[in-house]
């Protein structure tokens, strides 16, 4: 009996050892396959990214070709109508020096070595080149009509072919014919052909990119599905090995799960696949946190000046409604004049300058808010009316800083009204009190400040 039992135990041990060896081989095989799949997915992702970048660059080149053609048209028409020599010089600079059309086509050909998009863009360039010959004729006719010295004209313009009848025309007729050449139906037909070829090129680029992206996407999806199956197989295999496998794989995985649930960054530990997954999650988590921070900032700050907006003002007043505050209302004097006299861009610069000076002049725990078009306010926390001199000093400093012209922004004056919570029955009337002081300043010629003192505003 003992001999038979010993044989069975020996056969059982061999079976377990073989199973363990087989499971290790399977695990190694699956791991290698996963690594290859990860590399393959990285390559596939790079291919998709390359396709997108190539499409973006090709679209830029197509736009460059169209813009260069339109610029030539604009310059030749200006020359034909006005005879302005600078327009002809600008035309020749584009054709001979800048060569934006040719550069765009060369770039597209390098990005799209074959296919419809290349054929369409080459066709657009061909039409543009043919159109240039007409434009040379128009410029020569215009130059002759204006009595310009042909020896001073660019060689291409000087060599533009004209018929005997065209040479025989009087000056006005030559200029009229030149204008007709760049405004007639034939010229417009060329322009339409160029635009059509450019549009067809764009459509071909979009279609080609869709095909490349769809192919790459399908390939990536297939790889991801394969990885899911491999991971399941690997987990099943690892579950049978216990011990060593548990320490190498399951430990890092459990730590990752804890970090994910806690919405924390995942340490890059464990296998390459685990690091890959951790890195992907970290990127998504970082992006999510950045997006949340950005949304929070945009919701509470004025987009133009960067100070707090009216919603934040209301929130601060509600949060600190039982505290001692000083509310400072600020209006930019005659703000409409900046927009009317210098344009809205200058008006924006004035708003930014005022916001910057207010922010730098007050304490870091004070709240500078933009509550209207040209209306700002400052909420000073822990301020009693016995500290009125502090408020006056800061307002005076702000006004002094805004007096000189700076960085092209003209002098700015302000009308300011101040109210303390101690001077009103409750904080809900604080804004009305400051507003009353502000309007008192406006009523006395602006460019000053006043502190609310009940009914006495003299």
XYZ file of C-alpha atoms in Angstrom:
458
model
C 0.000 0.000 0.000
C 2.764 2.361 0.878
C 4.554 1.656 -2.417
C 1.413 2.384 -4.442
C 0.786 5.576 -2.484
C 4.338 6.707 -3.123
C 3.920 6.130 -6.859
C 0.702 8.119 -6.927
C 2.315 11.014 -5.064
C 5.250 10.961 -7.479
C 2.964 10.944 -10.519
C 0.919 13.732 -8.933
C 4.025 15.825 -8.305
C 5.182 15.455 -11.901
C 1.720 16.516 -13.079
C 1.709 19.621 -10.870
C 5.225 20.563 -11.912
C 4.365 20.239 -15.585
C 1.214 22.292 -15.059
C 3.145 25.028 -13.312
C 5.762 25.028 -16.070
C 3.035 25.138 -18.701
C 1.232 28.006 -16.948
C 4.500 29.971 -16.715
C 5.155 29.441 -20.423
C 1.601 30.530 -21.247
C 1.932 33.608 -19.034
C 5.222 34.549 -20.661
C 3.735 34.026 -24.109
C 0.719 36.180 -23.298
C 2.943 38.855 -21.765
C 5.089 38.985 -24.887
C 1.980 39.235 -27.022
C 0.674 42.070 -24.866
C 3.946 43.956 -25.236
C 3.797 43.527 -28.998
C 0.170 44.681 -29.027
C 1.084 47.753 -26.987
C 3.873 48.613 -29.400
C 1.542 47.982 -32.326
C -1.136 50.207 -30.789
C 1.458 52.949 -30.282
C 2.430 52.695 -33.936
C -1.222 52.756 -34.948
C -1.856 55.812 -32.821
C 1.176 57.512 -34.341
C -0.109 56.718 -37.829
C -3.458 58.303 -36.972
C -1.734 61.352 -35.523
C 0.526 61.637 -38.577
C -2.500 61.441 -40.880
C -4.223 64.229 -38.969
C -1.127 66.446 -38.947
C -0.579 65.859 -42.658
C -4.189 66.821 -43.345
C -3.931 69.997 -41.274
C -0.714 71.026 -43.018
C -2.133 70.209 -46.456
C -5.225 72.304 -45.713
C -2.954 75.184 -44.704
C -1.089 74.784 -47.986
C -4.335 74.745 -49.959
C -5.405 77.949 -48.231
C -1.978 79.445 -48.912
C -2.332 78.646 -52.614
C -5.799 80.204 -52.758
C -4.697 83.269 -50.804
C -1.630 83.773 -52.989
C -3.785 83.562 -56.139
C -6.271 86.029 -54.674
C -3.429 88.355 -53.685
C -2.151 88.376 -57.277
C -5.641 89.199 -58.491
C -5.973 92.023 -55.992
C -2.632 93.573 -56.912
C -3.149 93.353 -60.680
C -6.596 94.888 -60.365
C -5.252 97.705 -58.221
C -2.597 98.395 -60.834
C -5.070 98.209 -63.710
C -7.473 100.618 -62.008
C -5.102 103.054 -60.298
C -1.780 102.595 -62.084
C -0.055 102.342 -58.701
C 3.444 100.997 -59.407
C 3.659 99.517 -55.895
C 0.850 97.128 -56.765
C 2.811 95.788 -59.755
C 5.939 95.476 -57.601
C 3.953 93.555 -54.969
C 2.585 91.301 -57.734
C 6.079 90.534 -59.038
C 7.400 89.958 -55.525
C 4.793 87.266 -54.966
C 5.500 85.641 -58.347
C 9.307 85.821 -58.288
C 10.350 85.901 -54.619
C 7.633 84.690 -52.224
C 6.343 81.968 -54.605
C 3.697 80.960 -52.068
C 1.724 79.070 -54.704
C 4.610 76.874 -55.769
C 5.716 76.289 -52.178
C 2.200 75.223 -51.213
C 2.039 72.733 -54.113
C 5.502 71.361 -53.312
C 4.522 70.856 -49.687
C 1.275 69.107 -50.622
C 3.156 66.867 -53.050
C 5.521 65.852 -50.250
C 2.589 65.155 -47.930
C 0.407 63.534 -50.603
C 2.817 61.857 -53.060
C -0.113 60.415 -54.966
C -3.875 60.666 -55.152
C -6.606 63.031 -56.236
C -5.633 65.856 -53.874
C -2.255 66.215 -55.570
C -3.835 66.226 -59.028
C -6.369 68.891 -58.039
C -3.806 71.195 -56.451
C -1.540 70.855 -59.465
C -4.509 71.731 -61.671
C -5.185 74.802 -59.523
C -1.563 75.897 -59.932
C -1.788 75.331 -63.704
C -4.855 77.591 -63.926
C -3.107 80.184 -61.771
C -0.024 80.116 -64.000
C -2.182 80.598 -67.107
C -3.942 83.454 -65.371
C -0.607 85.128 -64.663
C 0.017 85.424 -68.409
C -3.245 87.346 -68.780
C -2.248 89.497 -65.811
C 1.135 90.259 -67.418
C -0.722 91.457 -70.535
C -3.030 93.612 -68.450
C -0.116 95.194 -66.591
C 1.761 95.904 -69.841
C -1.347 97.514 -71.396
C -1.817 99.610 -68.254
C 1.832 100.667 -68.246
C 1.640 101.649 -71.939
C -1.607 103.511 -71.307
C 0.061 105.461 -68.492
C 3.095 106.227 -70.638
C 5.522 104.325 -68.430
C 9.016 103.562 -69.712
C 8.897 99.915 -70.773
C 12.575 99.491 -70.039
C 11.732 100.062 -66.380
C 9.103 97.324 -66.335
C 9.758 93.778 -65.072
C 10.946 91.461 -67.850
C 7.814 89.273 -67.732
C 5.559 92.321 -68.116
C 7.744 93.826 -70.820
C 7.664 90.565 -72.791
C 3.909 90.044 -72.514
C 2.569 89.491 -76.035
C 0.252 92.150 -77.468
C -1.337 92.241 -80.921
C -0.724 95.002 -83.436
C -4.256 96.284 -82.866
C -3.594 96.481 -79.164
C -0.373 98.421 -79.745
C -2.263 100.808 -81.995
C -4.877 101.689 -79.360
C -4.779 105.056 -77.693
C -3.821 105.317 -74.028
C -7.358 105.259 -72.630
C -8.339 102.293 -74.786
C -5.293 100.360 -73.603
C -6.150 100.994 -69.959
C -9.778 100.081 -70.577
C -8.735 96.827 -72.271
C -6.378 96.096 -69.344
C -9.226 96.522 -66.869
C -11.456 94.305 -68.972
C -8.795 91.589 -69.015
C -8.779 91.328 -65.218
C -12.497 91.834 -64.674
C -14.131 90.028 -67.624
C -15.866 86.667 -67.665
C -12.837 84.780 -68.945
C -10.752 86.033 -66.033
C -13.509 85.158 -63.572
C -13.822 81.731 -65.152
C -10.142 81.116 -64.398
C -10.683 82.258 -60.802
C -13.675 79.965 -60.476
C -11.637 77.075 -61.872
C -8.893 77.719 -59.334
C -11.389 77.845 -56.475
C -13.096 74.688 -57.730
C -9.781 72.838 -57.958
C -8.851 74.036 -54.460
C -12.235 72.952 -53.131
C -11.874 69.556 -54.821
C -8.405 69.237 -53.316
C -9.822 69.975 -49.858
C -12.554 67.381 -50.328
C -9.998 64.833 -51.501
C -7.820 65.602 -48.481
C -10.773 65.161 -46.142
C -11.781 61.895 -47.771
C -8.219 60.575 -47.782
C -7.747 61.500 -44.158
C -11.038 59.839 -43.214
C -9.916 56.647 -44.911
C -6.539 56.692 -43.170
C -8.096 57.501 -39.810
C -10.805 54.876 -40.223
C -8.209 52.251 -41.115
C -6.020 53.227 -38.159
C -9.026 53.376 -35.838
C -10.209 49.933 -36.889
C -6.727 48.599 -36.412
C -6.456 50.167 -32.955
C -9.871 48.821 -31.958
C -8.844 45.354 -33.045
C -5.629 45.652 -31.053
C -7.500 46.860 -27.964
C -9.964 43.986 -28.164
C -7.074 41.591 -28.540
C -5.424 43.149 -25.498
C -8.609 42.728 -23.478
C -8.681 39.034 -24.307
C -4.990 38.676 -23.547
C -5.347 40.456 -20.220
C -8.201 38.159 -19.219
C -6.109 35.149 -20.198
C -3.128 36.507 -18.319
C -5.215 37.116 -15.181
C -6.618 33.594 -15.320
C -3.112 32.193 -15.691
C -1.720 34.340 -12.929
C -4.579 33.318 -10.602
C -3.307 29.722 -10.825
C 0.292 30.603 -9.995
C -0.430 32.476 -6.714
C 2.510 33.778 -4.702
C 5.041 35.285 -7.095
C 2.459 36.209 -9.703
C 0.217 37.757 -7.056
C 3.075 39.974 -5.868
C 4.126 41.091 -9.361
C 0.757 41.789 -10.959
C -2.155 41.821 -8.550
C -0.450 44.081 -6.026
C 0.176 46.917 -8.525
C -3.288 46.416 -9.960
C -4.983 46.779 -6.565
C -2.965 49.915 -5.871
C -4.020 51.334 -9.230
C -7.689 50.636 -8.469
C -7.410 52.489 -5.173
C -5.856 55.513 -6.841
C -8.471 55.494 -9.605
C -11.337 55.343 -7.142
C -9.763 58.156 -5.125
C -9.210 60.149 -8.341
C -5.483 60.330 -7.598
C -2.509 60.069 -9.927
C -1.421 56.470 -10.379
C 2.272 55.733 -9.679
C 4.047 54.230 -12.674
C 4.822 50.841 -11.150
C 4.522 47.275 -12.330
C 4.720 45.932 -15.863
C 4.953 47.990 -19.017
C 1.246 47.495 -19.610
C 0.441 48.701 -16.130
C 2.652 51.761 -16.652
C 0.983 52.375 -19.986
C -2.485 52.214 -18.411
C -1.356 54.338 -15.460
C 0.133 56.959 -17.772
C -3.058 57.059 -19.859
C -5.187 57.471 -16.740
C -2.850 60.138 -15.348
C -3.106 62.081 -18.583
C -6.901 61.866 -18.509
C -6.972 62.817 -14.819
C -4.626 65.766 -15.372
C -6.714 66.964 -18.298
C -9.906 66.584 -16.288
C -8.443 68.569 -13.400
C -7.161 71.273 -15.759
C -10.554 71.474 -17.434
C -12.312 71.739 -14.073
C -9.901 74.440 -12.917
C -10.355 76.323 -16.181
C -14.142 76.085 -15.988
C -14.071 77.237 -12.388
C -11.820 80.162 -13.282
C -13.918 81.177 -16.295
C -17.087 80.981 -14.228
C -15.739 83.332 -11.570
C -13.518 85.717 -13.571
C -14.045 88.320 -16.246
C -12.704 87.027 -19.558
C -11.216 90.352 -20.681
C -9.563 91.726 -17.546
C -8.961 88.595 -15.453
C -10.546 90.057 -12.311
C -13.592 88.592 -10.606
C -16.937 88.931 -12.412
C -20.334 90.017 -11.135
C -21.307 86.478 -10.159
C -18.232 86.274 -7.923
C -19.060 89.700 -6.485
C -22.512 88.502 -5.458
C -21.059 85.303 -4.011
C -18.461 87.202 -1.949
C -21.065 89.637 -0.625
C -23.326 86.761 0.347
C -20.480 84.846 2.027
C -19.308 87.870 4.036
C -22.690 89.467 4.680
C -22.150 89.577 8.479
C -18.624 90.948 8.331
C -17.179 94.434 8.368
C -16.572 95.509 4.794
C -15.662 98.487 2.694
C -17.235 98.536 -0.783
C -15.560 100.699 -3.411
C -17.449 101.329 -6.662
C -15.324 102.548 -9.575
C -16.532 104.037 -12.883
C -14.183 104.984 -15.710
C -14.902 108.597 -16.636
C -16.213 109.118 -20.162
C -15.314 105.553 -21.147
C -17.350 105.853 -24.336
C -14.858 108.475 -25.506
C -12.050 105.909 -25.668
C -14.128 103.628 -27.878
C -15.344 106.453 -30.090
C -11.984 108.215 -30.407
C -9.525 105.334 -30.432
C -11.644 102.274 -31.215
C -12.876 99.335 -29.157
C -9.406 97.808 -28.978
C -8.225 100.829 -27.026
C -11.319 100.594 -24.848
C -10.323 97.035 -23.971
C -6.785 98.174 -23.157
C -8.171 100.858 -20.837
C -10.296 98.265 -19.020
C -7.294 95.952 -18.654
C -5.109 98.765 -17.360
C -7.667 99.862 -14.770
C -8.151 96.249 -13.657
C -4.389 95.741 -13.390
C -3.832 98.909 -11.344
C -6.713 98.061 -9.007
C -5.395 94.531 -8.492
C -1.849 95.672 -7.764
C -2.945 98.520 -5.485
C -5.199 96.600 -3.106
C -4.440 93.755 -0.737
C -4.231 90.169 -1.912
C -7.263 89.225 0.203
C -9.398 92.036 -1.274
C -11.706 91.242 -4.172
C -11.433 93.279 -7.368
C -14.496 92.686 -9.573
C -15.777 93.918 -12.902
C -19.538 94.284 -12.455
C -20.462 96.107 -15.653
C -19.127 97.451 -18.927
C -16.820 100.074 -17.415
C -17.787 99.500 -13.789
C -15.498 97.896 -11.218
C -15.751 97.371 -7.510
C -13.381 96.415 -4.716
C -14.533 94.524 -1.651
C -12.157 95.149 1.263
C -12.575 92.659 4.094
C -12.192 93.520 7.792
C -12.484 97.261 7.197
C -14.043 99.701 9.647
C -14.684 103.347 8.962
C -11.853 104.283 11.339
C -9.567 102.860 8.650
C -10.976 105.236 6.074
C -7.547 106.777 5.595
C -6.285 103.425 4.254
C -9.023 103.343 1.651
C -8.415 106.959 0.681
C -4.707 106.304 0.295
C -5.275 103.337 -1.994
C -7.806 105.187 -4.141
C -5.430 108.136 -4.472
C -2.634 105.755 -5.444
C -4.823 104.143 -8.117
C -5.764 107.527 -9.581
C -2.138 108.677 -9.616
C -1.018 105.499 -11.383
C -3.666 105.984 -14.068
C -2.834 109.615 -14.835
C 0.217 109.216 -17.094
C -0.035 107.616 -20.522
C 1.453 104.137 -20.417
C 2.139 101.572 -23.136
C 0.084 103.562 -25.608
C -2.924 103.761 -23.274
C -3.978 107.370 -22.618
C -4.560 108.921 -19.203
C -7.570 107.543 -17.349
C -9.628 109.236 -14.634
C -12.073 107.559 -12.295
C -15.171 108.385 -10.302
C -15.213 106.411 -7.048
C -17.807 105.897 -4.349
C -17.014 104.253 -0.992
C -19.260 102.870 1.717
C -18.564 101.053 4.990
C -20.903 98.511 6.566
C -20.909 100.539 9.771
C -22.603 103.434 7.961
C -25.610 101.456 6.660
C -28.403 99.637 8.440
C -27.442 96.285 6.920
C -25.024 94.942 4.310
C -27.766 94.610 1.705
C -27.762 98.420 1.419
C -23.989 98.673 1.104
C -24.079 98.782 -2.696
C -26.763 101.488 -2.690
C -24.711 103.582 -0.275
C -21.527 103.291 -2.349
C -23.521 103.978 -5.499
C -24.988 107.102 -3.918
C -21.478 108.343 -3.078
C -20.368 107.523 -6.640
C -23.156 109.545 -8.207
C -22.335 112.411 -5.892
C -18.835 112.422 -7.417
C -20.278 112.333 -10.928
C -22.555 115.202 -10.056
C -19.564 117.308 -9.036
C -17.615 116.901 -12.266
C -16.195 113.328 -11.943
C -12.462 112.537 -11.440
C -12.627 112.065 -7.708
C -13.943 109.940 -4.853
C -16.364 110.305 -2.004
C -17.116 108.255 1.101
C -20.776 107.693 1.966
C -21.784 109.632 5.039
C -25.494 108.972 5.356
C -27.698 111.709 3.938
C -24.873 114.221 4.107
C -23.077 114.053 0.760
C -22.066 117.677 0.513
